[in-house]
XYZ file of C-alpha atoms in Angstrom:
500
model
C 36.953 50.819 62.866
C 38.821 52.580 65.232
C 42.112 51.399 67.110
C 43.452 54.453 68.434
C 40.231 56.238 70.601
C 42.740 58.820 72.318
C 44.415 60.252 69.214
C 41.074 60.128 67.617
C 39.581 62.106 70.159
C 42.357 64.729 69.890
C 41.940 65.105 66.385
C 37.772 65.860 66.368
C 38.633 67.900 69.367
C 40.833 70.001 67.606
C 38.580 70.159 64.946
C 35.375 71.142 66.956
C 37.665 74.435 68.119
C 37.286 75.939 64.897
C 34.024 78.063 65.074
C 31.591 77.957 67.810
C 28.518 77.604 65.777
C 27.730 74.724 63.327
C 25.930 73.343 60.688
C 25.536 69.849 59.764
C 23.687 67.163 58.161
C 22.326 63.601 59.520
C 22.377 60.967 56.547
C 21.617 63.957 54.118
C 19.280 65.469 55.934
C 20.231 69.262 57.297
C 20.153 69.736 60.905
C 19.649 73.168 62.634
C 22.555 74.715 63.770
C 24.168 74.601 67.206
C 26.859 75.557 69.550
C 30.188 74.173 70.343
C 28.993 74.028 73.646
C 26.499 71.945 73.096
C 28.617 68.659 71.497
C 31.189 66.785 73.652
C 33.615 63.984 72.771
C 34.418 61.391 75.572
C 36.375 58.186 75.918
C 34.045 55.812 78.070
C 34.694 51.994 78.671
C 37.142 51.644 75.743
C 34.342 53.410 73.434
C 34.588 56.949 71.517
C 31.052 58.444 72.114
C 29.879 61.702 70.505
C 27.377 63.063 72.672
C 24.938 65.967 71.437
C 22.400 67.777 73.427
C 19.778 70.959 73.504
C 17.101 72.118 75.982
C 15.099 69.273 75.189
C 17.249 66.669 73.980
C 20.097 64.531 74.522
C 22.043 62.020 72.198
C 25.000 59.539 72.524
C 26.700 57.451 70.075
C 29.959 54.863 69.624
C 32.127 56.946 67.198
C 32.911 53.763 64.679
C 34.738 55.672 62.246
C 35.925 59.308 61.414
C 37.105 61.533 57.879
C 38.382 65.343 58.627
C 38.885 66.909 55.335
C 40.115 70.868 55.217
C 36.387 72.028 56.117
C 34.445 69.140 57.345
C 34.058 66.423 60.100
C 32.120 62.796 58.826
C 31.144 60.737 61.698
C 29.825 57.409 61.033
C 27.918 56.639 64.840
C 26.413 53.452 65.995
C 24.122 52.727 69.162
C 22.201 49.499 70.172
C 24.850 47.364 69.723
C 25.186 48.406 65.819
C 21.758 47.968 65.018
C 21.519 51.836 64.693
C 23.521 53.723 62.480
C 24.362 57.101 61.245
C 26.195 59.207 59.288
C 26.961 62.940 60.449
C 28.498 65.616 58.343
C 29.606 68.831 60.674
C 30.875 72.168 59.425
C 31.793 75.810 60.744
C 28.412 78.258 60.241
C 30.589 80.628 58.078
C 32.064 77.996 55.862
C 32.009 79.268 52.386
C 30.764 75.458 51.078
C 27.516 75.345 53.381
C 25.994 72.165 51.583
C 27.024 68.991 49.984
C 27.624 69.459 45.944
C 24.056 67.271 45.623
C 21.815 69.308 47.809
C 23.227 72.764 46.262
C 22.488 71.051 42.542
C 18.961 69.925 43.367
C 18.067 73.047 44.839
C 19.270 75.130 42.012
C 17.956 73.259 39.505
C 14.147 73.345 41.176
C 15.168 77.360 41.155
C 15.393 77.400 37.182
C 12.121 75.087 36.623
C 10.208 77.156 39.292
C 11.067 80.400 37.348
C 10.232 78.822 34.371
C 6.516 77.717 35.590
C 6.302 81.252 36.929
C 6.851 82.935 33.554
C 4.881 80.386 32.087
C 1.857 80.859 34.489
C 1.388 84.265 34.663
C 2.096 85.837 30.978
C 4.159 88.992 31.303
C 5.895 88.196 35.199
C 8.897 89.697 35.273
C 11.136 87.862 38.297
C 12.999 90.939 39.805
C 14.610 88.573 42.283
C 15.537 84.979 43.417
C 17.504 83.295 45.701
C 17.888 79.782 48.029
C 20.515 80.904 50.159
C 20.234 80.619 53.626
C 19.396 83.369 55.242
C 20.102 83.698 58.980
C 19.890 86.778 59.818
C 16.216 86.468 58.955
C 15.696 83.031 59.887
C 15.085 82.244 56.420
C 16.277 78.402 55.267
C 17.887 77.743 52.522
C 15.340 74.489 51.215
C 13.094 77.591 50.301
C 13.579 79.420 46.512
C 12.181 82.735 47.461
C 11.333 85.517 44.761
C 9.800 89.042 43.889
C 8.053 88.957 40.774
C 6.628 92.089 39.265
C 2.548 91.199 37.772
C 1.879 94.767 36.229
C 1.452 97.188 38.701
C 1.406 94.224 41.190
C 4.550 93.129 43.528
C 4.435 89.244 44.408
C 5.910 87.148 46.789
C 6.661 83.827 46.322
C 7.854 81.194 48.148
C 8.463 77.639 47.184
C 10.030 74.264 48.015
C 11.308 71.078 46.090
C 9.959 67.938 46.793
C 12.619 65.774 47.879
C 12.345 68.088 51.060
C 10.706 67.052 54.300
C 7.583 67.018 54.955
C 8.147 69.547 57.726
C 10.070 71.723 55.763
C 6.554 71.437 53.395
C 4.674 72.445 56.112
C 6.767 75.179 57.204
C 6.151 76.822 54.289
C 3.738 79.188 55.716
C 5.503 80.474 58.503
C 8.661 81.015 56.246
C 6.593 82.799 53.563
C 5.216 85.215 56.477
C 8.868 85.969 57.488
C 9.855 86.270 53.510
C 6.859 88.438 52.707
C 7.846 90.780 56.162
C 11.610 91.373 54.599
C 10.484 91.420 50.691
C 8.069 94.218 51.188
C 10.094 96.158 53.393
C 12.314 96.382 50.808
C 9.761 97.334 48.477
C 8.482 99.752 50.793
C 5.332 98.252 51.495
C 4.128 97.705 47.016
C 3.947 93.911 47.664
C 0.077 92.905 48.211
C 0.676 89.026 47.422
C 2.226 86.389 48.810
C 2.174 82.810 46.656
C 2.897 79.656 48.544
C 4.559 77.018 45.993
C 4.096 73.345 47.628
C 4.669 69.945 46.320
C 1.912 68.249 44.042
C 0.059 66.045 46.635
C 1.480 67.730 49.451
C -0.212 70.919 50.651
C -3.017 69.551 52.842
C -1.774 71.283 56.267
C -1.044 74.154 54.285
C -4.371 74.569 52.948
C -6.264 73.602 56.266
C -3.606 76.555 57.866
C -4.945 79.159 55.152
C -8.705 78.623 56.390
C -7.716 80.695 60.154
C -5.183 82.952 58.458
C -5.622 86.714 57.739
C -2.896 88.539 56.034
C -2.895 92.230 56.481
C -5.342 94.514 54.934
C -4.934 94.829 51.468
C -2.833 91.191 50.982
C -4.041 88.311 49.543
C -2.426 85.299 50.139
C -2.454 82.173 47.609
C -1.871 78.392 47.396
C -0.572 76.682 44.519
C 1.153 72.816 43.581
C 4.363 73.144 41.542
C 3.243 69.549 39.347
C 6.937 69.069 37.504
C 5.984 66.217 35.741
C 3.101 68.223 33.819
C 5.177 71.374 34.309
C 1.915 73.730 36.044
C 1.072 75.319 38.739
C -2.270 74.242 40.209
C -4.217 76.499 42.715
C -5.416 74.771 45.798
C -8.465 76.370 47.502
C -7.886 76.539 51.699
C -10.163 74.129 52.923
C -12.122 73.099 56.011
C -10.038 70.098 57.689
C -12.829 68.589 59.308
C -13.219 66.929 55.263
C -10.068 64.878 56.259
C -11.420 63.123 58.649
C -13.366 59.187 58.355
C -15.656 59.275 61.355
C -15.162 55.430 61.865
C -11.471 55.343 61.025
C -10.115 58.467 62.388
C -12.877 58.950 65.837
C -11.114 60.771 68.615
C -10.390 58.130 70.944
C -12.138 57.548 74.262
C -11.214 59.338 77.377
C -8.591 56.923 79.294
C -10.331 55.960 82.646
C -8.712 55.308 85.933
C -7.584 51.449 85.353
C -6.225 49.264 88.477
C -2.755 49.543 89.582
C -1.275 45.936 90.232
C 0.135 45.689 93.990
C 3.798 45.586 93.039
C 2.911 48.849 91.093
C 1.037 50.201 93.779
C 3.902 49.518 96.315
C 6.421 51.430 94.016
C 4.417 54.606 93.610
C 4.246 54.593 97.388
C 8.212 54.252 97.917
C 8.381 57.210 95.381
C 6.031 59.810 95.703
C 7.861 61.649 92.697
C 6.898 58.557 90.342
C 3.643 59.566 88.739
C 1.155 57.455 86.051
C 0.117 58.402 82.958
C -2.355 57.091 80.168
C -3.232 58.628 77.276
C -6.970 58.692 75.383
C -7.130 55.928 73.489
C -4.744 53.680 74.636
C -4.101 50.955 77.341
C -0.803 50.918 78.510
C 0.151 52.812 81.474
C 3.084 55.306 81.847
C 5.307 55.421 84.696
C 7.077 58.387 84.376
C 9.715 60.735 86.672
C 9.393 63.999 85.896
C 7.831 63.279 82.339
C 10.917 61.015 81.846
C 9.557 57.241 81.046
C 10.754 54.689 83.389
C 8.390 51.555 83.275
C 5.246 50.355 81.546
C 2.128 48.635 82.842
C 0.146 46.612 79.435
C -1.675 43.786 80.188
C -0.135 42.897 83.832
C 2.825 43.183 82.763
C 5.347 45.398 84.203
C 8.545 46.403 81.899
C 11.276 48.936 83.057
C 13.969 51.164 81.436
C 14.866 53.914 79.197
C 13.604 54.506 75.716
C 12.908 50.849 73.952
C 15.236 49.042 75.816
C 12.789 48.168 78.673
C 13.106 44.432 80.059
C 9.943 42.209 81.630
C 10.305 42.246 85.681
C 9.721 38.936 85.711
C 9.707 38.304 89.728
C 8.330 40.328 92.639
C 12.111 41.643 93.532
C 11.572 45.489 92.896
C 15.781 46.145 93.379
C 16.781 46.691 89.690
C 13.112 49.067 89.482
C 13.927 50.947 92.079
C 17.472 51.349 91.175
C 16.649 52.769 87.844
C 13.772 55.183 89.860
C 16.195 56.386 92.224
C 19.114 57.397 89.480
C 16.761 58.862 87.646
C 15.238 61.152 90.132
C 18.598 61.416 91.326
C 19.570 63.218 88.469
C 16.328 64.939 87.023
C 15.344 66.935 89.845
C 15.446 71.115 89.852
C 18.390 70.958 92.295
C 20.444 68.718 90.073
C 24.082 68.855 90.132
C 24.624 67.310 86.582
C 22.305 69.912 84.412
C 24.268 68.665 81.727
C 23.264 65.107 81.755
C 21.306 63.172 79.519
C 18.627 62.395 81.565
C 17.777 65.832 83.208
C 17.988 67.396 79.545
C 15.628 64.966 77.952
C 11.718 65.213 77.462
C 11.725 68.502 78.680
C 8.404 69.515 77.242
C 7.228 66.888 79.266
C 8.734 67.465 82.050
C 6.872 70.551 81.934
C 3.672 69.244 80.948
C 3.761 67.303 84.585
C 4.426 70.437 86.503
C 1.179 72.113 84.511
C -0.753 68.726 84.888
C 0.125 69.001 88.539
C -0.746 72.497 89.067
C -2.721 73.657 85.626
C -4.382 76.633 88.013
C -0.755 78.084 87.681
C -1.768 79.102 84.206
C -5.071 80.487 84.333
C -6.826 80.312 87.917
C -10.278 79.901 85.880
C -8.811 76.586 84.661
C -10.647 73.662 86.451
C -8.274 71.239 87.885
C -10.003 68.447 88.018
C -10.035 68.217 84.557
C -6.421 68.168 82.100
C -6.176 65.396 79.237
C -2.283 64.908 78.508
C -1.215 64.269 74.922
C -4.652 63.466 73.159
C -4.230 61.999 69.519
C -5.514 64.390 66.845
C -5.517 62.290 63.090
C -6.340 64.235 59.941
C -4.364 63.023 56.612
C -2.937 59.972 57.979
C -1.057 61.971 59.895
C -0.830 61.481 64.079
C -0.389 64.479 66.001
C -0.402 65.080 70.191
C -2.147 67.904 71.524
C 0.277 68.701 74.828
C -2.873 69.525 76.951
C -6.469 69.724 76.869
C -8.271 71.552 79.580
C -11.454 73.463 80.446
C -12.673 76.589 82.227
C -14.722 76.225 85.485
C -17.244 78.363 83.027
C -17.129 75.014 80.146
C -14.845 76.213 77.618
C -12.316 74.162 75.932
C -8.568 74.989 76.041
C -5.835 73.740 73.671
C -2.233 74.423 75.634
C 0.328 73.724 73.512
C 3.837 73.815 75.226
C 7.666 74.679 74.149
C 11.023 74.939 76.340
C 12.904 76.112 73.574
C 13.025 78.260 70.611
C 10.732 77.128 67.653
C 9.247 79.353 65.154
C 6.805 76.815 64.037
C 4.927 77.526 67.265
C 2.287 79.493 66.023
C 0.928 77.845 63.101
C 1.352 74.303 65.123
C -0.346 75.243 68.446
C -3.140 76.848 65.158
C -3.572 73.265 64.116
C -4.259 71.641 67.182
C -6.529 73.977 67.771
C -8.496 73.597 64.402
C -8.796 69.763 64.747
C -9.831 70.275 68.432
C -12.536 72.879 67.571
C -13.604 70.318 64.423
C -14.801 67.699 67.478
C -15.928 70.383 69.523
C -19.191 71.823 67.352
C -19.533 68.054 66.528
C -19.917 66.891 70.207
C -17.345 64.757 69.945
C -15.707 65.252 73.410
C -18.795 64.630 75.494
C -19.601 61.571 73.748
C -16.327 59.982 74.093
C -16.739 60.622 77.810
C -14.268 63.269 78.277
C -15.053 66.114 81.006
C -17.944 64.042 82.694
C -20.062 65.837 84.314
C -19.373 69.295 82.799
C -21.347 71.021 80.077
C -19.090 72.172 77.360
C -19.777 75.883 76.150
C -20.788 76.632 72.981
C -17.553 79.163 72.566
C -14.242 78.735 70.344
C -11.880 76.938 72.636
C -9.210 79.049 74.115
C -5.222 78.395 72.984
C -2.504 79.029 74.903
C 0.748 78.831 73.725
C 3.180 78.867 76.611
C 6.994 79.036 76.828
C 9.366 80.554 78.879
C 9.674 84.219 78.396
C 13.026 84.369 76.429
C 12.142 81.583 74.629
C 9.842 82.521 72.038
C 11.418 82.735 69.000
C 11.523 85.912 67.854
C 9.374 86.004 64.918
C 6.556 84.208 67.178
C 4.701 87.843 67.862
C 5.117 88.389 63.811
C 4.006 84.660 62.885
C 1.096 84.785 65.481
C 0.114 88.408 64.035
C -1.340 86.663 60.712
C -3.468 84.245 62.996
C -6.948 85.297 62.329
C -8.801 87.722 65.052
C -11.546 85.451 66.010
C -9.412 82.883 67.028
C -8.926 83.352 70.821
C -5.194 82.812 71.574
C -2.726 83.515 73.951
C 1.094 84.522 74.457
C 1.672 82.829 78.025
C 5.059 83.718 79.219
C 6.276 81.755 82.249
C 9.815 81.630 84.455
C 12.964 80.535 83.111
C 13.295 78.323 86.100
C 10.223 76.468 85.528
C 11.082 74.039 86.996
C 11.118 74.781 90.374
C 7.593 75.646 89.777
C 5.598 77.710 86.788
C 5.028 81.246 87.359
C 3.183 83.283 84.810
C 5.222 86.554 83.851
C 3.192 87.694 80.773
C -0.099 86.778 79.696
C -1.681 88.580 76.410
C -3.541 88.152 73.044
C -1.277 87.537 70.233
C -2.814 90.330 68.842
C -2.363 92.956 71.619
């Protein structure tokens, strides 16, 4: 527990001035790496509070206690009254000791057993190379054990990951085995013509529904395989159509959310603030109030309950003040002209902030787009998993289109926007969108739908154009580059196939 907050602040202070860039880890988990600039200590009614924030988020926390050893800052944070906590390890990006002694062990030790289920899978390989460092330069992470192994007169590339990963990280395999077999065969000079994809056992389904719309360059073959430790083999998994996932009574796309009634003090808000706009998703009931895609108040069941994140509290009379209150310092703050960029609530939600400003004016995009017509956030299940699709829209002409939104770097773009679109064209042949009464009155086309993947200009990452380059030809999608300054309203600066 802390008694002294000021000298406490000094001494994180002074420790946050070592380096500019950091790494880190959240209760063992690694984080991506940021900027100095983007962490901030404060003292704030007789509280610590570590703040951290990026283009589309924004976190505070009580600072409860501290440890600085020679390399490394351990915060342990609280929120919510100390029903949340957390445990933050930050160091400098070119610290020497990048990892806890743990992480480093487990990771080398799946190294050795996945070189020794190579060798033993494929009589004769002869691994020329292996490593699970980091890599940033390449934007390579270092949960991935990445090799060359020599077959004969064949050059593979293989890519794997331990299990006590995260999920994401498992999914991400793809994507980093693109970028790993881009570097590995430029340094072979172009002799690598495989690239093997090691997953978990029981853990490769979005891989393997990824693999049926990827096509690798001519002359590369790409495989799928399950590293099974406890029976020490490598299994090959087959790509397979996702549309197998799915139980049509369990896992039904959900109806199209119809205009519901507004109760009159609702109705009398939305009047006082014209930038206060409702949303409702397919599928479910409660209403959205949101400024600027930032949540400010639900409407379930008659009930009106207002606030920020969870902590929303029953208005319980007819007096609108505390409402209001909340609206006004809200769009106070998250507005384009905003004084206090910095601030939580302008930075947070951004993707759906500027989902509103494409709901509001989807034309912006595409001037074939018709506007009467844009689904926000609509469920897509497969694998007990419960994904969003940003936006669902259609041409005046009937085709579908997946747009799938990003503020900030991400090189998962690609192969995310690529699943959306698989489990939206899955209910598309099927009919599924017409009979769950969504575009009524509109004949659907019998045509692929159309992805866009839009971001601001600078902000693709830059391995998106090599990423989307493996996306298979027929697939019919879209680099949409808009303004930097979105927000004062989307402009279109670049708008081309991913494939030229």
């Amino acid at each position: 527990m802390l008694t002294d907050l000021w000298r406490a602040k000094y001494e994180i202070e002074r420790f946050l001035s070592r380096a500019q860039r950091w790494h880190g880890t959240r209760d063992g988990v690694p984080i991506d790496a940021f900027e100095s600039r983007c962490m901030a200590v404060s003292c704030e009614f007789g509280k610590l509070i570590f703040s951290l924030w990026g283009d589309d988020f924004a976190e505070s926390w009580r600072i409860d206690d501290y440890q600085i050893t020679a390399n490394r800052l351990q915060l342990r944070l609280i929120r919510q009254a100390g029903r949340q906590h957390v445990h933050v390890e930050l160091w400098p990006l070119d610290s020497v000791e990048e990892l806890p002694a743990d992480i480093r062990q487990r990771r080398l030790l799946f190294q050795q057993r996945l070189c020794q289920l190579i060798r033993q899978t494929f009589p004769g390989a002869v691994i020329e190379r292996v490593t699970t460092q980091r890599d940033d330069a390449r934007q390579l992470s270092g949960v991935y054990t990445r090799m060359i192994v020599s077959l004969g007169q064949e050059r593979c590339i293989a890519i794997g990951v331990n299990p006590q990963e995260s999920q994401s990280a498992i999914d991400g395999l793809l994507t980093a085995g693109i970028i790993w077999f881009d570097r590995a065969s430029r340094r072979l000079r172009g002799r690598a013509n495989r690239l093997a994809l090691l997953s978990p056992a029981g853990r490769s389904t979005k891989l393997a529904r990824r693999l049926t719309a990827i096509r690798p360059p001519a002359g590369v073959s790409i495989e799928l395989y399950e590293v099974d430790e406890a029976s020490a083999a490598l299994r090959p998994v087959r790509p397979f159509d996702q549309g197998s996932l799915f139980d049509p009574v369990r896992d039904r796309l959900p109806r199209a959310s119809e205009p519901a009634p507004l109760n009159a003090l609702v109705d009398h808000v939305l009047r006082d603030h014209p930038e206060l706009k409702v949303y409702r998703r397919p599928g479910r009931p409660v209403q959205s109030l949101r400024v600027h895609g930032l949540e400010v108040a639900q409407l379930s069941g008659g009930k009106l309950r207002f606030g920020l994140g969870e902590n929303k509290q029953l208005l319980e009379s007819n007096d609108l003040t505390p409402l209001n209150r909340l609206i006004e310092q809200v769009a106070r703050i998250r507005c384009a002209q905003s004084e206090q960029k910095w601030h939580a609530l302008y930075r947070q939600q951004a993707e759906r902030w500027l989902e509103e400003m494409i709901r509001q004016n989807v034309q912006a995009l595409d001037v074939n787009l018709d506007a009467r017509y844009i689904y926000p956030q609509v469920p897509t299940l497969s694998d007990d998993e419960y994904d969003l699709v940003d936006l669902l829209a259609i041409t005046e002409a009937g085709r579908l289109v997946v747009i799938e939104l990003k503020v900030k770097e991400d090189m998962e773009l690609p192969l995310q926007a690529l699943d959306y679109w698989l489990q939206v064209e899955w209910h598309r042949q099927r009919g599924d969108f017409q009979r769950r009464g969504y575009f009524p009155d509109r004949q659907l086309s019998d045509e692929p739908a159309l992805l866009f993947l839009v971001c601001p200009l600078l902000r693709f990452h830059r391995t998106f154009d090599l990423i989307a380059h493996w996306i298979d030809r027929r697939i019919p999608a879209y680099k949409i580059g808009i303004n930097e300054n979105w927000r004062n309203g989307v402009k279109v600066l670049i708008k081309e196939h991913v494939h030229g």
